[in-house]
XYZ file of C-alpha atoms in Angstrom:
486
model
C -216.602 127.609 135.211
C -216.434 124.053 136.658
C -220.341 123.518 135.122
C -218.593 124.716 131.586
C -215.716 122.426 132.021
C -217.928 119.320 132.732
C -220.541 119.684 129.479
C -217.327 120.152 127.799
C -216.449 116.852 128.504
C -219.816 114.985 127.921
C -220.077 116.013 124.701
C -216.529 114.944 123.751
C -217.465 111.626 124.739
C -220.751 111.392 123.293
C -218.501 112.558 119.818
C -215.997 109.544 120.653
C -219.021 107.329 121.130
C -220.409 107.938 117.585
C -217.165 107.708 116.152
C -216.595 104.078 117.318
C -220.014 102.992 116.241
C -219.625 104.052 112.709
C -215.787 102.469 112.661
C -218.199 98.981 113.835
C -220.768 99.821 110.711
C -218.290 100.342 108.091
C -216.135 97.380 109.094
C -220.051 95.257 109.214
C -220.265 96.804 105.557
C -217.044 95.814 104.362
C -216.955 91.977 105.491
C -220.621 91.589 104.802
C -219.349 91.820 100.793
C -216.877 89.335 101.019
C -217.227 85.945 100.478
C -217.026 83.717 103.339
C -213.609 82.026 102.526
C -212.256 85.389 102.267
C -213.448 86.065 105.540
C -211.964 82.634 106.994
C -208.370 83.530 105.214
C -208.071 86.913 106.950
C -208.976 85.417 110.392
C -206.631 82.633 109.954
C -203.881 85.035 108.647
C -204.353 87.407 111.522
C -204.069 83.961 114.037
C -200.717 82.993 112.152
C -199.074 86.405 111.658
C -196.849 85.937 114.025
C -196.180 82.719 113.823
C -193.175 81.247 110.939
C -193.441 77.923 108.836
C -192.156 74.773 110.739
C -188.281 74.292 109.625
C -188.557 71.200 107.857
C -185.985 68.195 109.627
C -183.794 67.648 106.593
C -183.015 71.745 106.829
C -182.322 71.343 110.528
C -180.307 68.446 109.801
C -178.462 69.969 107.829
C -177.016 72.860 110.402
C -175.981 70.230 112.675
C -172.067 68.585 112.454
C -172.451 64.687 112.633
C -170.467 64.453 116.042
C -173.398 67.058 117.038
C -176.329 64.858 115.438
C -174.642 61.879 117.394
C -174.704 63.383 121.004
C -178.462 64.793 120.083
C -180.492 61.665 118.851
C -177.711 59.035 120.082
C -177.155 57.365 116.712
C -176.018 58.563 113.551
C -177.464 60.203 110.470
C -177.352 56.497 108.348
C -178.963 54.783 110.930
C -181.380 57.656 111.886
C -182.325 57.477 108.286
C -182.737 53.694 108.191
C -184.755 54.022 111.310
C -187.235 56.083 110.105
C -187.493 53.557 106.643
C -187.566 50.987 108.693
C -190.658 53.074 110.679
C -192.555 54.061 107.485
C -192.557 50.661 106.073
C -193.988 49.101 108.589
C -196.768 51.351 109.970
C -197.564 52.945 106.571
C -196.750 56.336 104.632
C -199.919 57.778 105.497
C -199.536 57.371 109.073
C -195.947 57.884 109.255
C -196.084 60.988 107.275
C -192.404 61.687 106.381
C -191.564 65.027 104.719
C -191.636 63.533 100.988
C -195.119 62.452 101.878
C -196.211 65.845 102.820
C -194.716 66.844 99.846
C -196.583 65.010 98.187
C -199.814 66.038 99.644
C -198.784 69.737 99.104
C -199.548 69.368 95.522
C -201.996 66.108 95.401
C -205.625 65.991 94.265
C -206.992 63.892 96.517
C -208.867 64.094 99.619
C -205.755 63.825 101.762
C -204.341 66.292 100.064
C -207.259 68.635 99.871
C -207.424 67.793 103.790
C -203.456 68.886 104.495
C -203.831 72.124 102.489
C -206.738 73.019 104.802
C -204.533 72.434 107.461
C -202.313 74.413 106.697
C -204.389 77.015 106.320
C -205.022 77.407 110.242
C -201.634 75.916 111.277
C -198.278 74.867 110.629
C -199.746 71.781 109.256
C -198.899 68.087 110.174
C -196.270 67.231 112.330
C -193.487 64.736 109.506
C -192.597 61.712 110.674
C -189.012 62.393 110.959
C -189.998 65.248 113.164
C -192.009 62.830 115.597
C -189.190 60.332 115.811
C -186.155 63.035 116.638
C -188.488 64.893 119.013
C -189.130 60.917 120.972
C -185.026 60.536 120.491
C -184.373 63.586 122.170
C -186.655 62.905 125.284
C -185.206 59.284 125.610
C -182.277 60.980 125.335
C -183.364 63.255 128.462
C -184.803 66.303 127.446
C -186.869 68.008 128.391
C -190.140 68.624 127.071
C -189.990 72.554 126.786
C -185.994 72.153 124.975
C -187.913 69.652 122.588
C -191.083 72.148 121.624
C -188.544 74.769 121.397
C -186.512 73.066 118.701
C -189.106 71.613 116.627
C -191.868 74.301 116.942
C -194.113 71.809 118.556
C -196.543 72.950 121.298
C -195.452 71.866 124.478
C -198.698 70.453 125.648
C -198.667 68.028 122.519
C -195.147 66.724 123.555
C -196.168 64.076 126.180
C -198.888 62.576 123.717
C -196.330 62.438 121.141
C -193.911 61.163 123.026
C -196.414 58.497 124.320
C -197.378 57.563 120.864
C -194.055 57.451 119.070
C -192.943 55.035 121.838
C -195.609 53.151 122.435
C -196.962 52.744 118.429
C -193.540 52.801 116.525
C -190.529 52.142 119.085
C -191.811 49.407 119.905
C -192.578 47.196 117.143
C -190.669 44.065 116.633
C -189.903 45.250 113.238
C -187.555 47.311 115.382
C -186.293 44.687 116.757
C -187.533 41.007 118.148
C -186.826 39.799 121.180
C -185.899 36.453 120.180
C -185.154 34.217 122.486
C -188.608 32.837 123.684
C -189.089 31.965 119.886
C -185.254 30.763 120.371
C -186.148 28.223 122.396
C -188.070 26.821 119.780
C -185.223 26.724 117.215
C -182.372 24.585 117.904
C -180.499 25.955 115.225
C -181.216 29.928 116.932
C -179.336 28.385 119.925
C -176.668 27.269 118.506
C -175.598 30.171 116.669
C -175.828 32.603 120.307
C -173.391 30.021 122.254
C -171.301 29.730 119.433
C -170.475 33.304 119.567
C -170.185 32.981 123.527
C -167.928 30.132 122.974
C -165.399 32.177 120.569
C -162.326 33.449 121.983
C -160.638 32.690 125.232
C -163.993 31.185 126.988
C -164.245 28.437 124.423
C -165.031 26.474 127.962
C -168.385 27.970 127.946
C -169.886 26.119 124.913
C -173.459 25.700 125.819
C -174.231 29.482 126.989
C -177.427 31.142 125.652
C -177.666 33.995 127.321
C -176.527 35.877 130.388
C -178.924 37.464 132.963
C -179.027 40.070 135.778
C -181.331 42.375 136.896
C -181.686 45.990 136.221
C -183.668 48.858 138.740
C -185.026 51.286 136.948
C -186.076 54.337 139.045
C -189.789 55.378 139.117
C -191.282 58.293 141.006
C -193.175 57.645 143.930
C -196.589 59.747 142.533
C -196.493 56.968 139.939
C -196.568 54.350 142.077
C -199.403 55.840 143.932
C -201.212 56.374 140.840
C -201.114 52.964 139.860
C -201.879 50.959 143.361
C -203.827 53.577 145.403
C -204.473 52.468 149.234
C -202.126 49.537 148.320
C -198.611 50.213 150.082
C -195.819 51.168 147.791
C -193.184 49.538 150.224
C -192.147 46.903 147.848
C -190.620 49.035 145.300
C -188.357 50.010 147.774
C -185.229 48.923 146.679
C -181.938 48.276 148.622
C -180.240 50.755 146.685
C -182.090 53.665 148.503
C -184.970 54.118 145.783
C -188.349 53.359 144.182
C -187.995 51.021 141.189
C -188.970 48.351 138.980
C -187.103 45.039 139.228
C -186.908 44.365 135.147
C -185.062 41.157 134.683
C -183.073 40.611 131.158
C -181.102 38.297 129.005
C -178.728 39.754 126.674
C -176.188 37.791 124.056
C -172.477 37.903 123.314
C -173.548 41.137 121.017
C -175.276 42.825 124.084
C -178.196 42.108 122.384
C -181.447 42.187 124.698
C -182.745 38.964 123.762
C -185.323 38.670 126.999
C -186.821 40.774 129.328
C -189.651 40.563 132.237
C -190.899 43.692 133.674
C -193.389 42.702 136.080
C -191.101 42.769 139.849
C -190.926 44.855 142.014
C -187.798 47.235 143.033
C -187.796 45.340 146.497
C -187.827 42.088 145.185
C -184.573 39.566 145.097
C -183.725 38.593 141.776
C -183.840 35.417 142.371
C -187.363 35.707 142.983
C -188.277 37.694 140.312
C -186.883 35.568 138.129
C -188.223 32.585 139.128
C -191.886 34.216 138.775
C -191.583 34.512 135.237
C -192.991 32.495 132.336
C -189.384 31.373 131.017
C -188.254 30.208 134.217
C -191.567 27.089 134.388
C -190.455 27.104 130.546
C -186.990 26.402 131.226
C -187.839 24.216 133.970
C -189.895 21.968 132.335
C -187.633 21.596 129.241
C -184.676 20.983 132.085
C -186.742 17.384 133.556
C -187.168 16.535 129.599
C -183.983 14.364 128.664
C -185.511 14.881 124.879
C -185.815 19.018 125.501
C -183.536 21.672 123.271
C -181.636 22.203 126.298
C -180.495 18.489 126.666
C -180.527 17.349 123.121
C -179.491 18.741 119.998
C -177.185 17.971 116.919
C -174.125 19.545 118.942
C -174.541 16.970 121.676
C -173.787 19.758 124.304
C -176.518 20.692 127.051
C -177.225 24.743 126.839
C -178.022 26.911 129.725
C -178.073 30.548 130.823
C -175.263 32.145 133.400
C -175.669 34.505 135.844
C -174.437 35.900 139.526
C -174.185 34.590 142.797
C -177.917 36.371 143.268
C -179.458 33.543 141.210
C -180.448 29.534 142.294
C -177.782 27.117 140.575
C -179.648 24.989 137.990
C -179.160 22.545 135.133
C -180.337 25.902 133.058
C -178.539 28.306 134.473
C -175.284 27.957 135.835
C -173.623 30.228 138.861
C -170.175 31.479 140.095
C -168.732 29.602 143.009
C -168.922 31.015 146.095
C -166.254 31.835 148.344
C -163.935 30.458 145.924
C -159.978 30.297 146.740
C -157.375 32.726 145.253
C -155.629 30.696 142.683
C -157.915 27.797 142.946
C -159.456 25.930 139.955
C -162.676 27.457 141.299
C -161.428 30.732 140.899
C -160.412 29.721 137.631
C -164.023 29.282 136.817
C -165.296 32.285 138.406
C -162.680 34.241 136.269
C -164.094 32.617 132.705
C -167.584 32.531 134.260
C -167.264 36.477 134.653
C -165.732 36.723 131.225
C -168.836 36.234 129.510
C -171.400 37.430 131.934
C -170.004 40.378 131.614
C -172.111 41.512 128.537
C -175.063 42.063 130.354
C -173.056 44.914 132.760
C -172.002 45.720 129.479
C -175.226 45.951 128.186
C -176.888 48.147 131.108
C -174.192 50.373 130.930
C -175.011 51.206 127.161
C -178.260 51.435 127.451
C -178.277 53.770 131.068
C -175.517 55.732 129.145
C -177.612 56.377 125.746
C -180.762 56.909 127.112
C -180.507 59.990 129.360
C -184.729 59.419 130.579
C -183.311 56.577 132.697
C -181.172 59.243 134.671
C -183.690 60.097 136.814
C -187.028 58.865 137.920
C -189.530 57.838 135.190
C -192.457 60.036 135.933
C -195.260 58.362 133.639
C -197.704 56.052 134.590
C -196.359 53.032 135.244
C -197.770 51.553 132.261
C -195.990 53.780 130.298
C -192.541 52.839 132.019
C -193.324 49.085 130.525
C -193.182 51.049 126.756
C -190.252 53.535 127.684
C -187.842 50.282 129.065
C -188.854 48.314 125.594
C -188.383 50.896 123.506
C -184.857 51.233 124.984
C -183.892 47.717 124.658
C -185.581 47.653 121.325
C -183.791 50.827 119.895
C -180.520 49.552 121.584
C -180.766 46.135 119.211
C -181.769 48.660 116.425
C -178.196 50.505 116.710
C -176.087 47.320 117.336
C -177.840 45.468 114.300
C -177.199 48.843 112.359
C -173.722 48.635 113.416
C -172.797 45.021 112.731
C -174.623 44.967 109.112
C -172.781 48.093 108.210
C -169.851 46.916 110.017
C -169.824 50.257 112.261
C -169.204 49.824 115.984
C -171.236 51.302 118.473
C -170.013 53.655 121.086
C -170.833 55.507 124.244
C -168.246 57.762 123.991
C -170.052 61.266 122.957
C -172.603 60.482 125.750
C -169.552 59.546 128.654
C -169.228 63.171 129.478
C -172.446 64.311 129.682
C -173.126 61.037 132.065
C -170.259 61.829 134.164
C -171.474 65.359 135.049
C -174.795 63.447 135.814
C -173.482 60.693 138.415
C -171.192 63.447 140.044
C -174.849 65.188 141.383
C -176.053 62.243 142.522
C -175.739 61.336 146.876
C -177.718 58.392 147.120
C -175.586 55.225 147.771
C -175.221 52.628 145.246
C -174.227 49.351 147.495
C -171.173 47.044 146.210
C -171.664 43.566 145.650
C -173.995 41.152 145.345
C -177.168 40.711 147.800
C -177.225 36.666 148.315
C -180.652 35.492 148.943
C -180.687 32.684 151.191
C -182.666 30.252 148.654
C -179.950 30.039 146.487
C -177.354 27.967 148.809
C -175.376 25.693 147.046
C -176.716 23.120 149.137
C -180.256 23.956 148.481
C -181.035 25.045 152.434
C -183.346 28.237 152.753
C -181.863 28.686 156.336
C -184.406 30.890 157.047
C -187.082 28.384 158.331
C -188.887 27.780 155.072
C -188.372 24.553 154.397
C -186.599 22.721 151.607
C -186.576 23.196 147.756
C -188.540 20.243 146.198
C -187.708 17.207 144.774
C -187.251 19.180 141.221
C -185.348 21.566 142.452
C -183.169 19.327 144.315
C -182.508 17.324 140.717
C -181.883 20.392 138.449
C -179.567 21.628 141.538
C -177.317 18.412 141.597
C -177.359 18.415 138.035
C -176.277 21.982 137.304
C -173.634 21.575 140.149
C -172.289 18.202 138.183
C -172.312 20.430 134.836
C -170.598 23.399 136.592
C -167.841 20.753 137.865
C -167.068 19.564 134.481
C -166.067 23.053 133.028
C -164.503 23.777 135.957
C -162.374 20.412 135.569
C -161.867 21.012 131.588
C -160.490 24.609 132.787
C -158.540 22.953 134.588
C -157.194 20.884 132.372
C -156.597 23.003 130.116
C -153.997 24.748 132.281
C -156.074 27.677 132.208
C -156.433 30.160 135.395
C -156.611 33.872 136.830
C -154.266 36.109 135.262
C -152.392 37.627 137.926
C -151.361 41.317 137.785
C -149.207 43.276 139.564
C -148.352 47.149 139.804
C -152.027 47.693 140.958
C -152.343 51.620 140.936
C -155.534 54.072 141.124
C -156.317 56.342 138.614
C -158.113 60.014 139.723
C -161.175 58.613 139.898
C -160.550 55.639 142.244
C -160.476 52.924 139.617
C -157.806 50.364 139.696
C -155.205 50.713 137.156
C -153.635 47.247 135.900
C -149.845 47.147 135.358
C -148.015 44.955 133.578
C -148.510 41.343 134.108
């Protein structure tokens, strides 16, 4: 019985054998008659059948509320819009590629036309402009890279190029927006116009300001570091706020503005000293022993200089806080107006780390690519404010406040108060450290800033201006102090 049983069996699958080989020959038959594009179509329709036409951005737009648009791409339809004109006209149609473009091609005769049809053909054709920018805004924004493919039916592994390109290629361009003031420097009449605006208001003291500076650490990952130097110790990103960073030194004007920046330190360096390693500082300096320079001459008759913290060397060009100053003294007075308008570049930080959610944690890229992903911040952040003032629309971090607040309250690294005083930047011009004196040029352009920081002080003074003084001094729930009535 079992012999019976098993020949059974063989010839059911010798039947099932010859049964699949004739399926194989008619199929053979059946595509062998059909023309090869025919053939190409099916095989492309079978790749796609599951997949559904990219949602074009004007459609997705158009589901979103403009509060939501706002807290997605950090700026608002108008100026979205005008970024992406501003984009197209400067790098071309063809490459931008916006969605009337493609449009365009849809129906066109010509050989990039004939080229996007094909392409559609085997995909979901090419990826619009308008696509490639809100896709870049998002990740700046901090998304991640799997949200992003997910809402624009991008491939994930074609994110990071994107990303890479749309920053590096379109962000930024100085079409964007320049960084003006080394080309500033050159234009007397540039000047004048940024300390006029730092000279409005109640520090009309101030009439000579161009700029204020600070340094900014911007986290980096510690692969990226290694990736970059190799054997080379990574010690001196080490910053004293308890990470790895880049020391990226910037000027900003009464607008908040970047009109400077140097991103070349490292996280553990002073700023002082990173700073004084830059190009504009020996362009400054130079200008500063010239009595015939833009800084000591022009039609204003007023010398111009930059301000900045008690971090920074006292110069003719850039003029510090006292320090130690008394309560209620007429150097406190100064420190008080002083502060007033240095406090756009805090300001300015504190936009720009509040927009841009990629700054929230440690930039991951090659360090190369951090250069791009800072400038295209500082570049998009101009974009917005210069958006804002044409169209007479103020700019606000509001929608983004919350979202940053739940961000800080994870974080347990210590951010340390104050100011770190370096000791090269003694009023008195000591190192006290055993490394000698400042030069002879340094001790000039020290005695002269000092002599131009004295006569504001005295014409604060003068003008019966001081500290207001406050009292009722309460916290709020988060710490802050609360000012009463004065």
């Amino acid at each position: 019985m079992m012999n019976d049983l098993f020949q059974f069996m063989h010839q059911s699958i010798n039947v099932s054998t010859v049964l699949f080989h004739i399926v194989i020959a008619a199929i053979g038959v059946i595509y062998s008659n059909l023309p090869t594009d025919t053939i190409a179509l099916s095989i492309a329709a079978q790749r796609r059948k599951s997949d559904e036409p990219r949602i074009p951005f004007h459609v997705f737009s158009s589901r979103l509320q403009d509060s939501h648009f706002r807290l997605m791409f950090r700026m608002d339809r108008d100026c979205f819009a005008h970024l992406c004109d501003t984009l197209e006209k400067t790098v071309g149609r063809k490459k931008f590629k916006s969605e009337e473009y493609l449009q365009y091609l849809l129906h066109a005769k010509t050989k990039e036309g004939r080229m996007y049809r094909a392409h559609l053909k085997t995909s979901k054709g090419y990826v619009s402009g308008e696509v490639k920018v809100a896709a870049a805004l998002r990740l700046m924004a901090g998304a991640s890279y799997l949200d992003v493919s997910c809402i624009f039916d991008i491939h994930p592994n074609s994110i990071p190029r994107l990303f890479k390109e749309v920053v590096r290629d379109w962000f930024c361009l100085d079409e964007i927006s320049p960084l003006v003031l080394d080309d500033a420097l050159e234009d007397q009449e540039e000047l004048i116009a940024i300390a006029s605006k730092f000279a409005n208001g109640r520090c009309s003291s101030f009439t000579g300001v161009i700029g204020a500076l600070d340094g900014w650490l911007v986290r980096v990952e510690l692969s990226s570091l290694r990736r970059m130097l190799g054997a080379v110790s990574t010690a001196g990103y080490w910053s004293r706020k308890g990470f790895y960073a880049l020391n990226v030194q910037v000027i900003c004007d009464k607008e908040k503005r970047v009109l400077w920046r140097s991103i070349n330190a490292r996280g553990g360096e002073h700023d002082s000293k990173a700073f004084k390693a830059t190009r504009l500082w020996d362009k400054l300096t130079e200008a500063a022993k010239d009595p015939e320079s833009f800084l000591n001459k022009n039609r204003l008759g007023i010398h111009l200089y930059l301000i900045a913290d008690l971090a920074y060397a006292l110069r003719s060009f850039l003029i510090t806080p006292y320090h130690n100053a008394v309560s209620g003294s007429a150097e406190d007075a100064f420190n008080y107006y002083h502060s007033c308008n240095r406090i756009v570049i805090e300001c300015c930080f504190g936009e720009i780390y509040a927009r841009w959610g990629i700054f929230w944690k440690p930039l991951h890229y090659h360090v190369r690519h951090h250069k791009h992903v800072i400038d295209a911040a500082f570049k998009l952040h101009n974009f917005i404010i210069n958006y804002g003032i044409q169209n007479k629309k103020r700019s606000s971090i509001e929608p983004y406040k919350e979202e940053l607040m739940q961000y800080m309250a994870q974080q347990t690294y210590k951010d340390p108060i104050g100011v770190y005083h370096d000791p090269d930047v003694r009023d008195d011009g000591t190192l006290g450290d055993g490394r000698g004196r400042p030069t002879k040029i340094d001790e000039d352009l020290r005695k002269k800033g000092k002599s131009m920081r004295d006569d504001v002080r005295d014409h604060i003074s003068s003008q019966g201006m001081c500290r207001p003084r406050f009292r009722n001094w309460n916290r709020n729930d988060c710490n802050f102090v609360e000012m009463g009535a004065a």
